[in-house]
XYZ file of C-alpha atoms in Angstrom:
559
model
C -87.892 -51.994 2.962
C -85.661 -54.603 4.234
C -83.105 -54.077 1.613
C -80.079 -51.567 2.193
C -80.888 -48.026 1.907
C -78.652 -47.303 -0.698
C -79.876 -46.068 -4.154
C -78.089 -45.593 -7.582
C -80.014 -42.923 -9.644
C -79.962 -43.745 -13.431
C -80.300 -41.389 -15.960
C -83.153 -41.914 -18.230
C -82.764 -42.265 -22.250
C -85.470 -39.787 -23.297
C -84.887 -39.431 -26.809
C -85.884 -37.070 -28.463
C -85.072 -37.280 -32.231
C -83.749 -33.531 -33.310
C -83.852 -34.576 -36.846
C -86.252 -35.803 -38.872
C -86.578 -36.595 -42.220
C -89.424 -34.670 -44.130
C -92.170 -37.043 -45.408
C -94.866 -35.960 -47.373
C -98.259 -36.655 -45.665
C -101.069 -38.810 -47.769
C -104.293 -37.336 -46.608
C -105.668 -39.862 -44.484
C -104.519 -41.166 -41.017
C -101.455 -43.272 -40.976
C -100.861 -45.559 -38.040
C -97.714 -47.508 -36.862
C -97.683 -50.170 -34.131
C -94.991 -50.916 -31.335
C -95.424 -54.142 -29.794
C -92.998 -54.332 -26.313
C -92.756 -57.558 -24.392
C -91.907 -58.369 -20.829
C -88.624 -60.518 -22.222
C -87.510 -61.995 -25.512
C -87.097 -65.400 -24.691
C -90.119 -67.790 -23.625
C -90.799 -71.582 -23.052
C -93.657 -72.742 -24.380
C -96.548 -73.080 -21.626
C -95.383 -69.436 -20.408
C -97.347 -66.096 -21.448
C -96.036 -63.120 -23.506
C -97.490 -60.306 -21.639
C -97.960 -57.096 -24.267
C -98.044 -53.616 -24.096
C -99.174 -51.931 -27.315
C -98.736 -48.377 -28.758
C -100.380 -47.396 -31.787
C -98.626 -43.896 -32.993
C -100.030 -41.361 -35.548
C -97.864 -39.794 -38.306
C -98.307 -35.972 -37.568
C -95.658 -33.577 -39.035
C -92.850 -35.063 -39.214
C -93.266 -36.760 -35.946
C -95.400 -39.462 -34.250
C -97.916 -39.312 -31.252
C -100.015 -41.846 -29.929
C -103.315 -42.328 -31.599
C -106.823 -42.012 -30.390
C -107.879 -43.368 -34.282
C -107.892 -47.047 -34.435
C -109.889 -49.491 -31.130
C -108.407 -52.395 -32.375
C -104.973 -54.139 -32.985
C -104.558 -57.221 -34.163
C -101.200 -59.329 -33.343
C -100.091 -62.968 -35.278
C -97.523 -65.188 -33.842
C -95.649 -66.399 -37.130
C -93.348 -69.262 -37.301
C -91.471 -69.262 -40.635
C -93.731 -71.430 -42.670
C -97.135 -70.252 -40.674
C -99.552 -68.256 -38.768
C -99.310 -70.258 -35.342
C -101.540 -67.483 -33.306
C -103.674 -64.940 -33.188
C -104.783 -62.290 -30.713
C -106.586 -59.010 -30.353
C -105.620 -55.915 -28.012
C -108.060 -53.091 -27.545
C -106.284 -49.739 -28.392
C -107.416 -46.849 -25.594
C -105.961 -43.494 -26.728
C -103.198 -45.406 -28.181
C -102.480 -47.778 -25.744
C -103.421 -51.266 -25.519
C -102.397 -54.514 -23.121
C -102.624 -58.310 -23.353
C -101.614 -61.888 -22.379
C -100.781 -64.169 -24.820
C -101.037 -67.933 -23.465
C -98.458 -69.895 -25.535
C -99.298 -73.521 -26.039
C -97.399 -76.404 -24.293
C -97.191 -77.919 -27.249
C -95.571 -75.033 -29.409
C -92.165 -76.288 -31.525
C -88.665 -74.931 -30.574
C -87.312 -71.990 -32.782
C -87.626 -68.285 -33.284
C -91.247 -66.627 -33.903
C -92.111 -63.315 -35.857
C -94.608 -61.344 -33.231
C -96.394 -58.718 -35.509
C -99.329 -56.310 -35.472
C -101.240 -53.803 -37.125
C -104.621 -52.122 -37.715
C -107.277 -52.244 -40.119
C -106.579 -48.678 -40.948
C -103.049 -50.145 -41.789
C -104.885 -52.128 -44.661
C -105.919 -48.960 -45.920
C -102.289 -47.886 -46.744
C -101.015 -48.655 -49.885
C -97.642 -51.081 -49.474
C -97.619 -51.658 -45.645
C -96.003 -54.542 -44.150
C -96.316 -55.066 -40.636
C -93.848 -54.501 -38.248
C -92.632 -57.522 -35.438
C -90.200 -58.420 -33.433
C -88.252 -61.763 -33.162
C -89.058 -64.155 -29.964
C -87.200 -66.980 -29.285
C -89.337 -70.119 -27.889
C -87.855 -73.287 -26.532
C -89.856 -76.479 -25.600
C -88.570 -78.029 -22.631
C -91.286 -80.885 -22.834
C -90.577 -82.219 -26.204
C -87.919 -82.411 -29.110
C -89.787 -81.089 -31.767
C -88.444 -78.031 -33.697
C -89.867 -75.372 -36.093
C -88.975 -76.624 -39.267
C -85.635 -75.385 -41.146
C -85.367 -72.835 -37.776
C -82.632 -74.117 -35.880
C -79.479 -74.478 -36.023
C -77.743 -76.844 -33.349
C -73.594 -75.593 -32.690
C -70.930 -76.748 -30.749
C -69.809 -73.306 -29.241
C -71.782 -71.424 -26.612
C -73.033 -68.260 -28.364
C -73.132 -65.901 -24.825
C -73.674 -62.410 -25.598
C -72.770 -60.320 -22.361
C -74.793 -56.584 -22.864
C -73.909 -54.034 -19.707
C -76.612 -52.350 -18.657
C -77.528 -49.440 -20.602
C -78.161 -45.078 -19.645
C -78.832 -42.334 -21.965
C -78.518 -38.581 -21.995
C -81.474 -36.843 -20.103
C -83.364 -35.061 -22.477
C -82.617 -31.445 -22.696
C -85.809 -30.433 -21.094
C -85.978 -32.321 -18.252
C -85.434 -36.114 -17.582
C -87.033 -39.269 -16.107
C -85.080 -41.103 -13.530
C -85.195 -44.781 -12.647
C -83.807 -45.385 -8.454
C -83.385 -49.006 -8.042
C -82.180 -50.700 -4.806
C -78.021 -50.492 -4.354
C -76.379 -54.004 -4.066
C -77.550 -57.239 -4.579
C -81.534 -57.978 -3.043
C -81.999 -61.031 -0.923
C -83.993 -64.081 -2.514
C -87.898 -63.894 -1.282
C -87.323 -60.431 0.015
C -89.586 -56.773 -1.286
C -87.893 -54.153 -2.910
C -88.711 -50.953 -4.414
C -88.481 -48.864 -8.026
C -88.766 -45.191 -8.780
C -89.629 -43.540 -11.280
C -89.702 -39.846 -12.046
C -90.933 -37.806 -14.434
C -88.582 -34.509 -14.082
C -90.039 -33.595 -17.352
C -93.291 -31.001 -18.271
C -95.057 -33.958 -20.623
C -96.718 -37.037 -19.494
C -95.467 -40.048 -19.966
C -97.191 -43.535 -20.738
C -95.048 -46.363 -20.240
C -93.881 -49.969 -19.463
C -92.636 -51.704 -17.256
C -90.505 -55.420 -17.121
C -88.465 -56.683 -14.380
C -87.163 -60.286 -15.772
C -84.726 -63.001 -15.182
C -81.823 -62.469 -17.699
C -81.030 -64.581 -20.204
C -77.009 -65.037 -20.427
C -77.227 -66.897 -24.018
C -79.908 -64.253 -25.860
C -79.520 -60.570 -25.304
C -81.399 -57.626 -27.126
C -79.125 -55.584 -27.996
C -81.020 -52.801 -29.463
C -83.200 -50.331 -27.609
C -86.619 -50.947 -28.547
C -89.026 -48.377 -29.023
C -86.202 -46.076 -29.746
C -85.006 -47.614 -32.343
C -88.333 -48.468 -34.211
C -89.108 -44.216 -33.739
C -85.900 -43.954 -35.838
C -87.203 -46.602 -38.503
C -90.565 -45.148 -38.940
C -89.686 -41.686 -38.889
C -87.507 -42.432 -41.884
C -89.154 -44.295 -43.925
C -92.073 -43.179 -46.866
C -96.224 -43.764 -45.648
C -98.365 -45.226 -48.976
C -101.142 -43.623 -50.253
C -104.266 -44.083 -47.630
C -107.278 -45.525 -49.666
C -110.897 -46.279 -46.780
C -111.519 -49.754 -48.464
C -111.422 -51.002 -45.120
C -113.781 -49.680 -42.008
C -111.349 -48.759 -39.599
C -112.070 -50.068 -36.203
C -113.014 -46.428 -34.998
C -115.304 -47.421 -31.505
C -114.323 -51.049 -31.235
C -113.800 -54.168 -33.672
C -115.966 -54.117 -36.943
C -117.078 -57.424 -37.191
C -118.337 -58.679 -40.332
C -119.970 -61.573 -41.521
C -121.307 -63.897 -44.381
C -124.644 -64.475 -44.042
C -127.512 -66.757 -46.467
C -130.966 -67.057 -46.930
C -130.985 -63.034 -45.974
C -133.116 -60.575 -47.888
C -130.551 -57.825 -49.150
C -131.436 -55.056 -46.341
C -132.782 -57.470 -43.830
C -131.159 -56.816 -40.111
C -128.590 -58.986 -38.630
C -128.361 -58.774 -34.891
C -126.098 -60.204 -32.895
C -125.504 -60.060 -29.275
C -122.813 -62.074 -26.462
C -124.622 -63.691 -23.812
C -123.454 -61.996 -20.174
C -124.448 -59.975 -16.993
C -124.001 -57.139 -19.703
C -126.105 -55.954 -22.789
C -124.015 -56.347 -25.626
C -126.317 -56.173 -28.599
C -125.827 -54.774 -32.196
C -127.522 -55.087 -35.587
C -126.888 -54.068 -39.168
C -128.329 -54.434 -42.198
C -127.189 -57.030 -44.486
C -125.595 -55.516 -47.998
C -126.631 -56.842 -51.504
C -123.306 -59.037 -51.775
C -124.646 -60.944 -47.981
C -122.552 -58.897 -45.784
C -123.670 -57.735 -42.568
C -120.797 -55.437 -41.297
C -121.311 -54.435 -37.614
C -119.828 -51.656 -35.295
C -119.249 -53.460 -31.696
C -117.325 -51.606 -29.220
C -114.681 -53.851 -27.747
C -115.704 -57.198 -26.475
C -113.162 -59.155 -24.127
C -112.710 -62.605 -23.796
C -113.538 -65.571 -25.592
C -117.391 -65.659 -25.827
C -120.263 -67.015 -27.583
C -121.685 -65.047 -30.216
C -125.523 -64.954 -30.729
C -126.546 -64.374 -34.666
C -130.077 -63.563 -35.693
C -130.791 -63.534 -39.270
C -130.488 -65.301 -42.537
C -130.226 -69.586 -42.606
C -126.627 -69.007 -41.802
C -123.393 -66.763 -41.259
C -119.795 -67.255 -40.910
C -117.271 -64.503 -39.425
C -115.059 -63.040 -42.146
C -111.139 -63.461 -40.755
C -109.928 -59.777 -40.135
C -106.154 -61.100 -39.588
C -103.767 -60.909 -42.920
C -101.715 -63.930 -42.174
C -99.049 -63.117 -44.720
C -95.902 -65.241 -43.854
C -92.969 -63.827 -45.373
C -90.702 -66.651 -44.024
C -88.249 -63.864 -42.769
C -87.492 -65.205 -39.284
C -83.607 -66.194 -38.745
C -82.707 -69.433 -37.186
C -82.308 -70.081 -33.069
C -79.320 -71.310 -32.452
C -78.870 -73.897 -29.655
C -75.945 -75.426 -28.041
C -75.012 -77.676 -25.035
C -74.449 -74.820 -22.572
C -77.608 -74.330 -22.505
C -78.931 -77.314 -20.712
C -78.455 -76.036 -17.050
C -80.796 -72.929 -17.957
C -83.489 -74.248 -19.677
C -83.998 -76.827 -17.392
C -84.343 -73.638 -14.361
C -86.703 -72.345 -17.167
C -89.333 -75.291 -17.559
C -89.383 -75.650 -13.879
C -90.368 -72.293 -13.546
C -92.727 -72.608 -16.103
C -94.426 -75.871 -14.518
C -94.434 -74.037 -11.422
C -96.125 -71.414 -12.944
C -98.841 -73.167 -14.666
C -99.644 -75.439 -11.348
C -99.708 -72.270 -9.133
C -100.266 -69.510 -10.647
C -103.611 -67.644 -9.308
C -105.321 -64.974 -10.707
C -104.931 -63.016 -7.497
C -100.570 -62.639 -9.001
C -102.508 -60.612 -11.792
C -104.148 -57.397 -11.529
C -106.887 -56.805 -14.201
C -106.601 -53.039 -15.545
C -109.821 -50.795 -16.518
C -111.686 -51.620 -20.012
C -113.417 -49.144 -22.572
C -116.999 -49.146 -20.684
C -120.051 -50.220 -22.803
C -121.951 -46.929 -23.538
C -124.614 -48.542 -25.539
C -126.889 -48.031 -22.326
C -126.590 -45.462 -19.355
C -127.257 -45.405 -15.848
C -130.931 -45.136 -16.165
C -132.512 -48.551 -15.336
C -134.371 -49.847 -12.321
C -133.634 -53.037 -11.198
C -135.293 -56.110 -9.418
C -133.263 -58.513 -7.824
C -135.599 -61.850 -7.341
C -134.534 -62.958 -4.202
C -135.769 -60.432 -3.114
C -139.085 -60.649 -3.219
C -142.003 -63.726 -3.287
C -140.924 -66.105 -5.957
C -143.778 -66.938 -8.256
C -143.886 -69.957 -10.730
C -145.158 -67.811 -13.472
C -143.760 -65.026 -15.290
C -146.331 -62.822 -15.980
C -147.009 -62.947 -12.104
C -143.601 -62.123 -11.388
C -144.035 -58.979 -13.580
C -147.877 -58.454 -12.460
C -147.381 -58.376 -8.976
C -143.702 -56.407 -8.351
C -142.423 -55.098 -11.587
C -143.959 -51.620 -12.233
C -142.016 -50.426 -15.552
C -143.351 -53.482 -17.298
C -147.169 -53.943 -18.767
C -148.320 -56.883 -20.530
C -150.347 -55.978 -24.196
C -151.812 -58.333 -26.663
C -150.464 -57.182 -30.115
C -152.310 -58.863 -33.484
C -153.160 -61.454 -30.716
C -149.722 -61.797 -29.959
C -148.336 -61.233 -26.377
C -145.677 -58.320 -25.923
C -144.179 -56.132 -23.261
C -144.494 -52.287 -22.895
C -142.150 -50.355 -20.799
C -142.556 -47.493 -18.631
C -140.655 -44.323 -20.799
C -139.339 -41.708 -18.095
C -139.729 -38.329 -20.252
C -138.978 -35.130 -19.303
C -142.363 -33.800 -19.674
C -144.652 -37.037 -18.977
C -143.941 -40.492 -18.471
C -145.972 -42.976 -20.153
C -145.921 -46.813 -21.264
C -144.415 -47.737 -24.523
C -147.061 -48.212 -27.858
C -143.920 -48.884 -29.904
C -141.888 -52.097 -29.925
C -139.721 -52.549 -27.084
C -136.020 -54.617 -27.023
C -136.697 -57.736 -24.371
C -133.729 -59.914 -23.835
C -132.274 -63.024 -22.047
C -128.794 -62.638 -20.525
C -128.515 -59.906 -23.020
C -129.649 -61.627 -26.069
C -132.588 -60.330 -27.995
C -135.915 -62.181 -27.616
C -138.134 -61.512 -31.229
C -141.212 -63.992 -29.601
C -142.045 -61.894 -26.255
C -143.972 -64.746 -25.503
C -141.126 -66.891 -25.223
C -140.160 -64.998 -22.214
C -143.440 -64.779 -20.590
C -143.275 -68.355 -20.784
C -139.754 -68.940 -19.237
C -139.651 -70.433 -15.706
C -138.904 -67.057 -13.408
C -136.729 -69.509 -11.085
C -134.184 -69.564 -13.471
C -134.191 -65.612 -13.003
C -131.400 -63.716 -11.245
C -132.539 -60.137 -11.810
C -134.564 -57.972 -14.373
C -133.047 -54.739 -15.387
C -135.631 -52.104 -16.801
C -134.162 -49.187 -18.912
C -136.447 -46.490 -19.069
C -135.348 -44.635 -22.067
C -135.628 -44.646 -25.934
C -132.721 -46.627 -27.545
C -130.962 -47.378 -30.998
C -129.416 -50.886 -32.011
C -128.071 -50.030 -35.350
C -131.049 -48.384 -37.146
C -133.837 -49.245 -35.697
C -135.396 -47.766 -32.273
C -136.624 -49.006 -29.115
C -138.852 -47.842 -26.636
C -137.674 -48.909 -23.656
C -135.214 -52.241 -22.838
C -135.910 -55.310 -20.855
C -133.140 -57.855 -19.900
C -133.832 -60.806 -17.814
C -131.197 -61.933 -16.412
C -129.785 -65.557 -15.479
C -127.749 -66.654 -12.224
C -125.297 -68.464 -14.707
C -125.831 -65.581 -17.306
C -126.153 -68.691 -20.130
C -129.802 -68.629 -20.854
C -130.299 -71.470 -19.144
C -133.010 -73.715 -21.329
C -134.201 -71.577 -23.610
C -134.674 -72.340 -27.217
C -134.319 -70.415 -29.818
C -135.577 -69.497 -33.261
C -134.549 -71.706 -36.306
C -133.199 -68.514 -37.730
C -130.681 -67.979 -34.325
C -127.101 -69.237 -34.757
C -124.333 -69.218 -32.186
C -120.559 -69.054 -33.468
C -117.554 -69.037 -31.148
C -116.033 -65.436 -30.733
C -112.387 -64.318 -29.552
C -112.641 -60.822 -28.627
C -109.917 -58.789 -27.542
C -107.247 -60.020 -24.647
C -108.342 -58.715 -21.311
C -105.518 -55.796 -20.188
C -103.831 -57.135 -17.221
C -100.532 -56.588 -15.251
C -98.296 -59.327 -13.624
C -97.043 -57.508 -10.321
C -97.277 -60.393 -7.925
C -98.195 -58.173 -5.521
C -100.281 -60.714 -3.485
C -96.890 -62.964 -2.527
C -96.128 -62.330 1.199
C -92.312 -61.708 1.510
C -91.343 -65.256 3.034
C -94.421 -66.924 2.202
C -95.149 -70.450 1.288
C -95.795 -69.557 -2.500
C -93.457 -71.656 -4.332
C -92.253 -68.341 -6.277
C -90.209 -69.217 -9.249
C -91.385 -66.240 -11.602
C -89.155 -65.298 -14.403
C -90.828 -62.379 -15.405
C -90.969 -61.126 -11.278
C -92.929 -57.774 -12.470
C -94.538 -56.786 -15.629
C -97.389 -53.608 -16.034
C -98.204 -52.613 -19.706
C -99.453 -48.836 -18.917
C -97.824 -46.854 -16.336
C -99.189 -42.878 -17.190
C -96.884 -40.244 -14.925
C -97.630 -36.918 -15.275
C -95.083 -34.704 -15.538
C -92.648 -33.692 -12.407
C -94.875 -36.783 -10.726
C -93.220 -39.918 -9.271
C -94.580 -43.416 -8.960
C -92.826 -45.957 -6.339
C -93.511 -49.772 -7.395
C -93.345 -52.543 -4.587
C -91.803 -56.251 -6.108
C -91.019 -59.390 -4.442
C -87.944 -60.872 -5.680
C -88.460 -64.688 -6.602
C -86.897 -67.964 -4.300
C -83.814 -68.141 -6.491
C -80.839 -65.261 -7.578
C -79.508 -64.506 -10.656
C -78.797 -61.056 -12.997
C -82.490 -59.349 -13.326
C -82.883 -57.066 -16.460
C -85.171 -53.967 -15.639
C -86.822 -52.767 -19.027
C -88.152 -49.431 -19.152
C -89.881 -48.368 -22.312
C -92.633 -45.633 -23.236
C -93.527 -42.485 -25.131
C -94.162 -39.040 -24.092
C -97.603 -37.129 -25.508
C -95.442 -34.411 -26.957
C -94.087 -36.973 -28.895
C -90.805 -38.664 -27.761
C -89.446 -42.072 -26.994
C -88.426 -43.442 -23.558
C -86.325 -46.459 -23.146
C -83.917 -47.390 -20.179
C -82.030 -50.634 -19.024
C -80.504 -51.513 -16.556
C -79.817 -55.062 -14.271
C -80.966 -56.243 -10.680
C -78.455 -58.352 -8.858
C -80.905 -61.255 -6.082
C -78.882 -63.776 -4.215
C-alpha cells in the first residue's frame, strides 16, 4: 500500500441490548425487515445499492431468519408508490440494486419493505427509512415535499465509536491521515468475538448538508424489540422456497394445470392447478432479472400484484437552500459520469439460491459438435442415444432413456420436452423445428415432478440466443412480462487500476451487502479512492447469529 503505514484502531459498537422488554409470542413466525443503504442522499440516475436482513422474533430477542425467500421493497413519494423491487432473502440476508430513474422529482422518498409472512400479522406497518433525492437535470419537485430556505441547514456529525461488547469486539483499522486522490488503500475488519458476523459495508462521499444522525440497525433493534407483534393468521402463502406467484386465469376448468416456465439456458418450469375461484398459485424458487414469463393454460391470465402500496403520506419535507449549488453540481457530474462509464466489470455479482428443480444427472450434446443434419429426428436418430422416437394414438412423442438403479430402460410414460426451457405439449412441434437453430440438447435421465404431475425423463433443446427462436406456440400459450428478484451484487470497483485512465468520479467508492466473518477471523478489503478529495463516511452495519447488532462510523479524509 502506497499510503502511510499508520493505522488508527476503532472500537466497534457491538450492541448488545441487556434489556429487553418481555413480549408475548403469537404462535406463528414473526418477521421484521432492516433495509441499510450505501448513503442517504441520491441524484436521480444513481443506484441505491441494498443490503437486506430479515430477523425472527425468538424470546425476547431477534435472529436472522431462514423463514421467508422473498422481500419486497416500494420506493414511496408522499402521494405514491414510485417503485418497486424484489430481493431474494438467503438465511436472512438479501442484496440488490435499485436503478433510480433520470427522470425521478426532487424531494424526500419513504424506502420500505416487508414479507408476505408480514401480511399474515395482524396490524403491521412496514418499516422504511427516509432518502433524500435531488434532480440535477430538471426543476421538477415532489409535490408539497420541499421546502426552499434562505439559511444553509449544515449538520456537522463527528465520527462515531462504541463500547466493545463485553465478550469480545470487532475492530475496524482504517488508513492514518488523509489518502491521496486515485491512490489504493486498505480496511480491516476483525471479528475478536466467538459469533459470526454478517455484515455491510459503505465507503461514501459525505454529504456536509444531510447527515444521519442515528445509528441504523441499532436503533431499529431497540424499536422492534419494544414494541407488541399482532396476532399471526396464514391467509397469505409465505414465500417459503422462493416467490409464490399467483395468477388470474379464464377459460380454465377448475383443477386444470397452469404451467409456466422463463425462457433461458436454465429449466425454470412450474405448474399448479388452477382453484375454483381461477387462481393458479405457484411455488417458484427465486427467479432474477427481468424476464419473460411463459403461461400455459386457460384463454388468459394476469399476475396478481404481491406489493401493498399503502402510502401513508408520512415523509417530511427536503429542505433546499442556495449553499447547496456547488455540491450538487459535483453530484450530477458524478452521476453522468457514472451512467456513461460505468461497466459491469466495477460490479461483482454475488452467488444466487441454485435451481434444485433438476440435479446433476443429464447428458448433454453440444451440436457443433457433431454432423449437422437438416432434420430433427436425424439429429436425434443418428447421435442422441437417451432419446427414441414412438408414435402415440398416431401422434409423434419422445421417450427417454431412465437410468435406474436396477435396470435402465426407455420411458412408456409421458416425458417433459422443452424449448429454451419452456414446455412443448405437441412433441411434434419439436421434431419439426429446424436443428440449426439448436445450441445443445440436455437429456435428464431421471423421474421428475412439476407441481403434481410426473415425468419420465426431461428433454430441453436448447437455443444459441436461448429465445426460442421461431417457434409458435399454442393458442392457449401466453407470455407476460416478469420482474423477478434484483440480482445480489457488490460495487467494489475493484477493476480500476490505481492511476488509470478511468474517469473515476464514484460517490459511493465501495459498497458490499454481505460480508460473513467468522468469529476471531479478519477480512482485509482493497479500495481505490476516486479522482477528487473530500470527507469519506465509512458505514459499518450488521448482526451477529447469536443475536446482536453491529454498527460503526467513522470518516476517510482523500486529497
Amino acid at each position: 500500500m502506497r499510503n502511510r503505514t499508520a493505522y488508527i484502531i476503532i472500537s466497534a459498537v457491538a450492541a448488545i441490548l441487556h434489556t429487553l422488554t418481555a413480549i408475548a409470542q403469537p404462535s406463528g413466525v414473526v418477521e421484521r425487515l432492516y433495509i441499510a443503504t450505501d448513503k442517504q442522499t441520491y441524484i436521480a440516475g444513481e443506484r441505491i445499492w441494498c443490503s437486506l436482513y430479515c430477523l425472527e422474533a425468538q424470546g425476547e430477542g431477534f435472529l436472522l431468519s431462514d423463514f421467508s425467500s422473498t422481500a419486497y421493497l416500494e420506493l414511496q413519494d408522499r402521494n405514491q408508490v414510485v417503485l418497486t423491487a424484489k430481493v431474494a432473502l438467503v438465511e436472512g440476508r438479501g442484496a440488490g440494486a435499485i436503478e433510480l430513474p433520470p427522470t425521478l422529482p426532487t424531494g424526500n422518498y419513504k424506502l420500505l419493505g416487508y414479507t408476505t409472512q408480514n401480511r399474515n400479522e395482524a396490524g403491521f406497518v412496514p418499516e422504511g427509512k427516509i432518502l433524500s433525492i435531488f434532480n440535477v437535470i430538471t426543476t421538477e419537485r415532489v409535490e408539497g415535499n420541499v421546502e426552499l430556505t434562505r439559511e444553509g441547514l449544515s449538520v456537522a456529525v463527528p465520527a462515531q465509536s462504541a463500547a466493545a461488547s463485553p465478550k469480545g469486539s470487532i475492530s475496524l483499522e482504517l488508513p492514518q491521515g488523509e489518502i491521496k486522490a486515485g491512490e489504493e488503500f486498505y480496511i480491516e475488519l476483525r471479528n475478536g468475538a466467538a459469533a459470526d458476523i454478517s455484515l455491510n459495508l459503505s465507503v461514501y462521499h459525505k454529504n456536509p448538508f444531510y447527515a444521519k444522525t442515528d445509528s441504523g440497525i441499532v436503533n431499529y433493534w431497540e424499536k422492534i424489540t419494544h414494541e407488541p407483534f399482532g396476532d399471526v393468521k396464514m391467509e397469505f402463502l409465505p414465500d417459503y422456497e422462493g416467490e409464490v406467484v399467483r395468477l388470474d386465469v379464464k377459460g380454465a376448468l377448475s383443477d386444470e394445470m397452469l404451467y409456466i416456465s422463463f425462457p433461458g439456458p436454465q429449466v425454470d418450469c412450474y405448474a399448479s392447478n388452477i382453484d375454483s375461484a381461477g387462481v393458479a398459485t405457484i411455488v417458484t424458487p427465486n427467479v432474477y432479472g427481468e424476464r419473460d414469463m411463459v403461461c400455459e393454460g386457460g384463454s388468459s391470465m394476469e399476475l396478481r400484484d404481491p406489493f401493498i402500496r399503502k402510502v401513508d403520506g408520512a415523509i417530511p419535507p427536503l429542505a433546499i437552500f442556495p449553499e447547496m449549488g456547488e455540491y450538487l453540481e459535483q453530484r450530477g457530474f458524478s452521476m453522468q459520469v457514472g451512467r456513461r462509464f460505468d461497466a459491469d466489470t466495477l460490479y461483482d455479482r454475488l452467488p444466487v439460491r441454485p435451481n434444485i428443480l433438476l440435479d446433476a444427472n443429464r447428458v448433454v450434446y453440444l451440436l457443433d459438435d457433431y454432423t449437422r443434419f437438416p432434420k430433427m429426428e436425424e439429429v436425434l436418430v443418428e447421435f442422441v442415444n437417451e432419446v427414441r422416437i414412438r408414435s402415440v394414438k398416431r401422434q409423434k412423442q419422445l421417450s427417454i432413456l431412465i437410468n435406474d438403479q436396477e435396470n435402465s430402460h426407455y420411458s412408456t410414460g409421458y416425458s417433459l420436452v422443452m424449448l429454451d426451457g419452456v414446455p412443448v405439449t405437441d412433441q411434434a412441434k419439436i421434431l419439426d423445428y429446424d436443428p440449426l437453430l439448436l445450441h445443445r440438447i440436455e437429456i435428464y435421465t431421471g423421474i421428475y415432478s412439476v407441481g403434481n404431475v410426473y415425468y419420465e425423463g426431461m428433454a430441453n433443446f436448447i437455443t444459441y440466443k436461448g429465445d426460442m427462436s421461431g417457434f409458435e406456440f399454442e393458442d392457449n400459450v401466453k407470455i407476460l412480462p416478469y420482474k423477478g428478484s434484483l440480482y445480489p451484487m457488490a460495487f467494489t470497483g475493484a477493476s480500476i487500476s490505481e492511476g488509470g485512465a478511468y474517469p473515476d468520479y464514484r460517490e459511493t467508492i465501495y459498497w458490499h451487502p454481505v460480508l460473513d466473518l467468522k468469529g476471531g477471523d479478519s477480512l482485509k478489503i482493497r479500495c481505490i479512492a476516486p479522482l477528487y478529495g473530500g470527507d469519506f463516511d465509512v458505514v459499518l452495519e450488521g448482526v451477529s447469529l447469536s443475536g446482536a447488532p453491529v454498527y460503526y462510523k467513522s470518516t476517510l479524509k482523500i486529497r
